Tab-separated table of C-alpha atoms in Angstrom:
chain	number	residue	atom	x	y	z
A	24	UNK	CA	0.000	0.000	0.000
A	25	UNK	CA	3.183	2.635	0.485
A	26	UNK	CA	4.017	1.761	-2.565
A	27	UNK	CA	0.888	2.667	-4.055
A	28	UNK	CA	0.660	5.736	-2.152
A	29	UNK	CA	3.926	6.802	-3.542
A	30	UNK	CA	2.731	6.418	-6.915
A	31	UNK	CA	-0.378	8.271	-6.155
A	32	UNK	CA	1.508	11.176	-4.729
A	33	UNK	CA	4.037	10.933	-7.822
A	34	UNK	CA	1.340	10.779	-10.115
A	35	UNK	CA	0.110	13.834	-8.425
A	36	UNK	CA	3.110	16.162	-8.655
A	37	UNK	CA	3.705	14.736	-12.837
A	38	UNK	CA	0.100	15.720	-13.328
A	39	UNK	CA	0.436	19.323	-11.753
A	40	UNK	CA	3.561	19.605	-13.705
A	41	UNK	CA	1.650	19.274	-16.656
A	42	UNK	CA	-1.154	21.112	-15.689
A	43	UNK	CA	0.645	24.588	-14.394
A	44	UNK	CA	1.786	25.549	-17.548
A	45	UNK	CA	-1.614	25.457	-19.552
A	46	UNK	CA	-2.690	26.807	-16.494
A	47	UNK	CA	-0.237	29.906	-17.161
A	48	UNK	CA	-1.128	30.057	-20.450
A	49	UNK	CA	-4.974	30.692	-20.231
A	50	UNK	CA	-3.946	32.866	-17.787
A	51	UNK	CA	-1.348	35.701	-19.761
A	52	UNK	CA	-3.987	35.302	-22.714
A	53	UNK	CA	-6.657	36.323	-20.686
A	54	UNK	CA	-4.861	39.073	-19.117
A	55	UNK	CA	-2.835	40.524	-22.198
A	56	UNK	CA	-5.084	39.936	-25.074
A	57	UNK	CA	-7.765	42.025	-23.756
A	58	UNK	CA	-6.072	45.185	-24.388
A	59	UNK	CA	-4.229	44.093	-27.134
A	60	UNK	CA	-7.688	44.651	-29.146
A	61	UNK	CA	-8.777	47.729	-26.984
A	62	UNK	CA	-8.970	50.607	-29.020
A	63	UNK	CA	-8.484	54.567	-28.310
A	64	UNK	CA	-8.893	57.574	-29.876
A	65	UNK	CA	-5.046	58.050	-30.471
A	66	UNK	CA	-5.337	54.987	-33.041
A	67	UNK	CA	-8.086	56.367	-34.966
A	68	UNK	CA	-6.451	57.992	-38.075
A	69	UNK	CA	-7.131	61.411	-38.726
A	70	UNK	CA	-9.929	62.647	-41.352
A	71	UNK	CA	-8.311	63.396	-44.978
A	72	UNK	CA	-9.361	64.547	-48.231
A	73	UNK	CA	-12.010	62.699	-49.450
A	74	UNK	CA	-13.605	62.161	-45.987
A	75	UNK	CA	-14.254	59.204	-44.671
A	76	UNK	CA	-17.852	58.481	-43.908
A	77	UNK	CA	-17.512	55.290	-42.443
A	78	UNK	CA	-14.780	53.495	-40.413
A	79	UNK	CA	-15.748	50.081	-39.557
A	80	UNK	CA	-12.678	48.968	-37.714
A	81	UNK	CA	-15.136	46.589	-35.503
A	82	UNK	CA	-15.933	44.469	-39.137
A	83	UNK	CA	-19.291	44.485	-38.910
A	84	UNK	CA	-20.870	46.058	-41.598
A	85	UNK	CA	-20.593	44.769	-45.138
A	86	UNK	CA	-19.072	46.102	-47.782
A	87	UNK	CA	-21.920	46.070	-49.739
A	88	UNK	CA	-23.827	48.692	-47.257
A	89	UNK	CA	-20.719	50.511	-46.484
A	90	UNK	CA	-20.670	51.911	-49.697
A	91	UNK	CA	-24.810	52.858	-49.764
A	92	UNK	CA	-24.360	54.438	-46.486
A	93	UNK	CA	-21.078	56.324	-47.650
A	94	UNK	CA	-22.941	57.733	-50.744
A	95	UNK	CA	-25.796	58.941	-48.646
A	96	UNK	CA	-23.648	60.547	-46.291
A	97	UNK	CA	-21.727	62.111	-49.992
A	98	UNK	CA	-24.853	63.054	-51.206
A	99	UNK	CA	-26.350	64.883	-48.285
A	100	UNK	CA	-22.699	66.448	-47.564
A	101	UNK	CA	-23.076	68.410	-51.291
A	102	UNK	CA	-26.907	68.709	-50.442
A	103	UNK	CA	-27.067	70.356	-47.120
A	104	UNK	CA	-23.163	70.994	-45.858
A	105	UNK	CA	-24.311	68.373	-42.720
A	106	UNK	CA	-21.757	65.327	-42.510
A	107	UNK	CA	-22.657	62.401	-40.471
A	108	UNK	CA	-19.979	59.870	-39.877
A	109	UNK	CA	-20.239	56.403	-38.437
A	110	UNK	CA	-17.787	54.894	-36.622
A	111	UNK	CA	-17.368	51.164	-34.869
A	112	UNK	CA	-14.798	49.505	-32.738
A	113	UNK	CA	-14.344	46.359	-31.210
A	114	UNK	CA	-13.380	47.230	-28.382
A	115	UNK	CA	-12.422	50.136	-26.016
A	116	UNK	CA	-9.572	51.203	-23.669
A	117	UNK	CA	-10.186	50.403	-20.208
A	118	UNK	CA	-12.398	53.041	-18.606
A	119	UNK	CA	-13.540	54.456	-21.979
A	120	UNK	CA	-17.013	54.922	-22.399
A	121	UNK	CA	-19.079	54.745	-26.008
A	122	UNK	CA	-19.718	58.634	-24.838
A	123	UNK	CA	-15.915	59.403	-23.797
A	124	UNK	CA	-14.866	58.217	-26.784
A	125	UNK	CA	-17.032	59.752	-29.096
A	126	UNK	CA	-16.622	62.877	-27.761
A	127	UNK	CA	-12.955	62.643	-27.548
A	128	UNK	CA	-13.112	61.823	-31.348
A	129	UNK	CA	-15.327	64.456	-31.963
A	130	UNK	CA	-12.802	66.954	-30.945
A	131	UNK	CA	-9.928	65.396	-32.213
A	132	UNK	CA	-11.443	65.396	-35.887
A	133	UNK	CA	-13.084	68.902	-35.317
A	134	UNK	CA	-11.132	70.448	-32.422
A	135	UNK	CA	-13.155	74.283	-33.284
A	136	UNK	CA	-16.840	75.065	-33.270
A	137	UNK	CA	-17.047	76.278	-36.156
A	138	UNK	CA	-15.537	72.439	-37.564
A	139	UNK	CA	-18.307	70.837	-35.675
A	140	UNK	CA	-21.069	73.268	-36.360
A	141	UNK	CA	-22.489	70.728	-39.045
A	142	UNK	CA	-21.283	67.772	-37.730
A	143	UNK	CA	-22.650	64.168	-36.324
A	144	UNK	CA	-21.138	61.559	-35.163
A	145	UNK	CA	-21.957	58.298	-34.149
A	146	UNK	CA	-20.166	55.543	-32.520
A	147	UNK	CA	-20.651	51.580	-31.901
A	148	UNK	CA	-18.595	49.862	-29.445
A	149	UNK	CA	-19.102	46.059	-30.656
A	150	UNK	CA	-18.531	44.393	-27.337
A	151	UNK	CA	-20.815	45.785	-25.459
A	152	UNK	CA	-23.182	46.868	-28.587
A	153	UNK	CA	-23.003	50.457	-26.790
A	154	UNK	CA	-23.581	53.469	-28.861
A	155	UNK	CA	-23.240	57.193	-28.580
A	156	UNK	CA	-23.609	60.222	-31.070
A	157	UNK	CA	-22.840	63.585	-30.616
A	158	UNK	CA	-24.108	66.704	-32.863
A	159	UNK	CA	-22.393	70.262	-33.383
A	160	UNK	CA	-24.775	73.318	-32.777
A	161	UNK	CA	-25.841	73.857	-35.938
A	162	UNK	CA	-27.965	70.479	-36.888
A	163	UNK	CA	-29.569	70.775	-33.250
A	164	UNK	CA	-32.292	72.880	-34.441
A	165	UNK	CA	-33.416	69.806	-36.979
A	166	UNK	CA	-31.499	66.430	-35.557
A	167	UNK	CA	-32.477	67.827	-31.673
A	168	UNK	CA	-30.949	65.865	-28.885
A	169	UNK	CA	-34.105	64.026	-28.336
A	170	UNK	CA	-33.918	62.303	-31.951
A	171	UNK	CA	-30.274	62.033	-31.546
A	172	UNK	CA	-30.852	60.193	-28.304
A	173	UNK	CA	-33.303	57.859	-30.310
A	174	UNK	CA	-31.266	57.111	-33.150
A	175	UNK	CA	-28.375	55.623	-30.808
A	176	UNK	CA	-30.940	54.152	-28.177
A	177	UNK	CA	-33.466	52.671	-30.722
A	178	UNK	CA	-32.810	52.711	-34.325
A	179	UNK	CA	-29.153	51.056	-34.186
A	180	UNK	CA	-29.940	49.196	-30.832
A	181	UNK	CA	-33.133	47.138	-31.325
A	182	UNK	CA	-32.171	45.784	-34.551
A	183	UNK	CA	-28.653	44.946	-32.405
A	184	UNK	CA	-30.820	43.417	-29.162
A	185	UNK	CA	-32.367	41.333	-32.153
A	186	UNK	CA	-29.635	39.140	-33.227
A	187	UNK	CA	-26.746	41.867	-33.829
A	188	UNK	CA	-28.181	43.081	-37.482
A	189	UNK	CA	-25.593	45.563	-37.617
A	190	UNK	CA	-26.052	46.196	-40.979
A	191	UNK	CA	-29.717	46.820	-40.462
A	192	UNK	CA	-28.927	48.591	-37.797
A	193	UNK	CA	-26.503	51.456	-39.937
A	194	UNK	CA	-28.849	51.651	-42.854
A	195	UNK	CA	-31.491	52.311	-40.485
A	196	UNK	CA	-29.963	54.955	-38.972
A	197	UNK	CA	-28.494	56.685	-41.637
A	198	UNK	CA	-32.105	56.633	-43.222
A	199	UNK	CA	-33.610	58.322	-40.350
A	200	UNK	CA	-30.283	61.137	-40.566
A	201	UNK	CA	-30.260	61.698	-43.538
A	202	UNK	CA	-33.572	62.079	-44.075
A	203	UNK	CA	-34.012	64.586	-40.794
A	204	UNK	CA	-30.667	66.743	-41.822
A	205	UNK	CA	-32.918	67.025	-45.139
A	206	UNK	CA	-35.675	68.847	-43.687
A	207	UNK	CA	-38.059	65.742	-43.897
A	208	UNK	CA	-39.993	64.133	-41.846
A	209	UNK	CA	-38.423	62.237	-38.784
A	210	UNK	CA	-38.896	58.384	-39.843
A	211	UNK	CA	-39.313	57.517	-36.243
A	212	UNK	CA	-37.424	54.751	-34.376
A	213	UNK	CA	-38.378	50.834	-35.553
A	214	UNK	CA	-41.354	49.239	-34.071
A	215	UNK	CA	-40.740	47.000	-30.965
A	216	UNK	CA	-42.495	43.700	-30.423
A	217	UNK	CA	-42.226	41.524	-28.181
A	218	UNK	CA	-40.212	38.501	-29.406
A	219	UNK	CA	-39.252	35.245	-27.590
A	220	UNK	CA	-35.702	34.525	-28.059
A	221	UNK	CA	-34.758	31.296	-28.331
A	222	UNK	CA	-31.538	31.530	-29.571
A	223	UNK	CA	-30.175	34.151	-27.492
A	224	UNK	CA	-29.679	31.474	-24.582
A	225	UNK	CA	-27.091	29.347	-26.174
A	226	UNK	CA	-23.446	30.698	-26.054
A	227	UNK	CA	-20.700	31.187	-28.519
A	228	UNK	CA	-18.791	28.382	-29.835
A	229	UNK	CA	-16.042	30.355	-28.469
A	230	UNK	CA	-17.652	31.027	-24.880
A	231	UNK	CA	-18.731	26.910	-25.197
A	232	UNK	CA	-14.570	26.223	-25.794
A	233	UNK	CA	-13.995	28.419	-23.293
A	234	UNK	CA	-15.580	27.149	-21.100
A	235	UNK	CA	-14.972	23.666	-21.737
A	236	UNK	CA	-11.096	24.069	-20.772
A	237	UNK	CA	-11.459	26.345	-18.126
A	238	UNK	CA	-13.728	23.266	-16.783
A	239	UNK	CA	-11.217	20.947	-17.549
A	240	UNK	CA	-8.206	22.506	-15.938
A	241	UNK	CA	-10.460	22.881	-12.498
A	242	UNK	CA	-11.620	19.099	-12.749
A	243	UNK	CA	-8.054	17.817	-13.173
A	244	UNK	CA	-6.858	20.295	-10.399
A	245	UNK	CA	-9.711	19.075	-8.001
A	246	UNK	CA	-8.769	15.385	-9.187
A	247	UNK	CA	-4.965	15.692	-8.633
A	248	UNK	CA	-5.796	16.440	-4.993
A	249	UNK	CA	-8.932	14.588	-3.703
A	250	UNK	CA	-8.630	11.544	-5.304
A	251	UNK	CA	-4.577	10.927	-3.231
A	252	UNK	CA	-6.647	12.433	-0.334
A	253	UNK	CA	-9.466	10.130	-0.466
A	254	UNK	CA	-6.925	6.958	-1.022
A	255	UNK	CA	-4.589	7.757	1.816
A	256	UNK	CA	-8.328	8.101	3.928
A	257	UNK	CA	-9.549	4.924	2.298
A	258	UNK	CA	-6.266	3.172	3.211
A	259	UNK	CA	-5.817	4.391	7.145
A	260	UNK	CA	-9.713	3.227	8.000
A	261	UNK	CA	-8.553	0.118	6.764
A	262	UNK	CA	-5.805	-0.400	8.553
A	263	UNK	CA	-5.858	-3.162	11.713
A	264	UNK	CA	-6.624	-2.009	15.087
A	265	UNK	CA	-3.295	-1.198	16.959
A	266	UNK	CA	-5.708	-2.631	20.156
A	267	UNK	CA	-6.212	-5.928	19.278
């Protein structure tokens, strides 16, 4: 039985031996790829000639959509002299809100205000799915703060709460802006019903992997030190009476 014991225990200290390092691993990725992908406003590239409409550095909006938003945005530019601008990221630095950020963008692309007289902006934060959009002083008067409000709370965010139609979600809202900047009529947000969602409770494929080696790692841990403990028990009620 010491013999076995001593194979238990050595069994025990090979498998943690294996075990630490993965352990390690998951570990530094968790805690260094996070802001490897965070995003600020010192990385977004300055506005050039041409303008940029629409930077979709979170990759999710097709090309396809990007370009009919980007010609709306042209056409309403040479139209009216208003510029919207849609922006997305995947994710932001720690601390940074979808409002901090705009705003800090805001002022970095039109740091006077007279720049950002005609100017919106709106921004999408595709972790969370939080927006923000902020307006210079002289589209308030037509896109009001109220409407702005809606456009970031309802007409890109329901169609997001909905199964993350983000390109339903843009075209949407650069309907409703454009056609408000224009002097129309204000579109309104998208009709809410009430939906069941039965897909929204399964995870990820990645969260499910995830998950499955995180559960792993804990279940050999736990094994590597009960199951000794539980032999070495096992083996000492066992053992013959010293009284007889």
């Amino acid at each position: 039985m010491k013999q076995l014991l001593k194979q238990v225990f050595s069994s025990q200290k090979h498998l943690i031996r294996l075990i630490l390092p993965l352990v390690t691993v998951i570990f530094a990725a968790s805690l260094f790829a996070t802001p490897a992908l965070a995003t600020g406003v010192y990385q977004i590239p300055d506005l050039t000639a041409g303008n940029t409409w629409v930077l979709d550095q979170g990759e999710v909006i097709s090309r396809l959509n990007e370009g009919k938003i980007s010609s709306a945005f042209e056409d309403l530019a040479k139209q009216t002299d208003k510029e919207v601008r849609i922006v997305t990221v995947r994710r932001l630095d720690y601390g940074e809100t979808p409002e901090s950020f705009s705003k800090e963008l805001f002022e970095k692309w039109f740091p006077t205000k007279a720049a950002q007289a005609n100017q919106t902006l709106l921004v999408l934060d595709t972790v969370t799915n939080g927006t923000a959009i902020i307006t210079g002083d002289g589209v308030k008067p037509m896109l009001t703060d109220s409407i702005a409000e809606s456009v970031a709370t309802e007409t890109v965010s329901v169609p997001l709460r909905n199964g993350d139609k983000y390109n339903q979600a843009f075209l949407d809202a650069s309907d409703r802006l454009v056609a408000v900047l224009s002097g129309k009529a204000d579109p309104g947000p998208p009709q809410i019903t009430d939906n069941v969602q039965v897909g929204g409770t399964f995870k990820k494929a990645e969260e499910t992997n995830q998950g499955n080696a995180t559960a792993w790692v804990v279940g050999l841990l736990i094994a590597a030190t009960v199951i000794p403990m539980a032999t070495y028990y096992i083996y000492q009620i066992n053992q013959p009476s010293s009284n007889g």
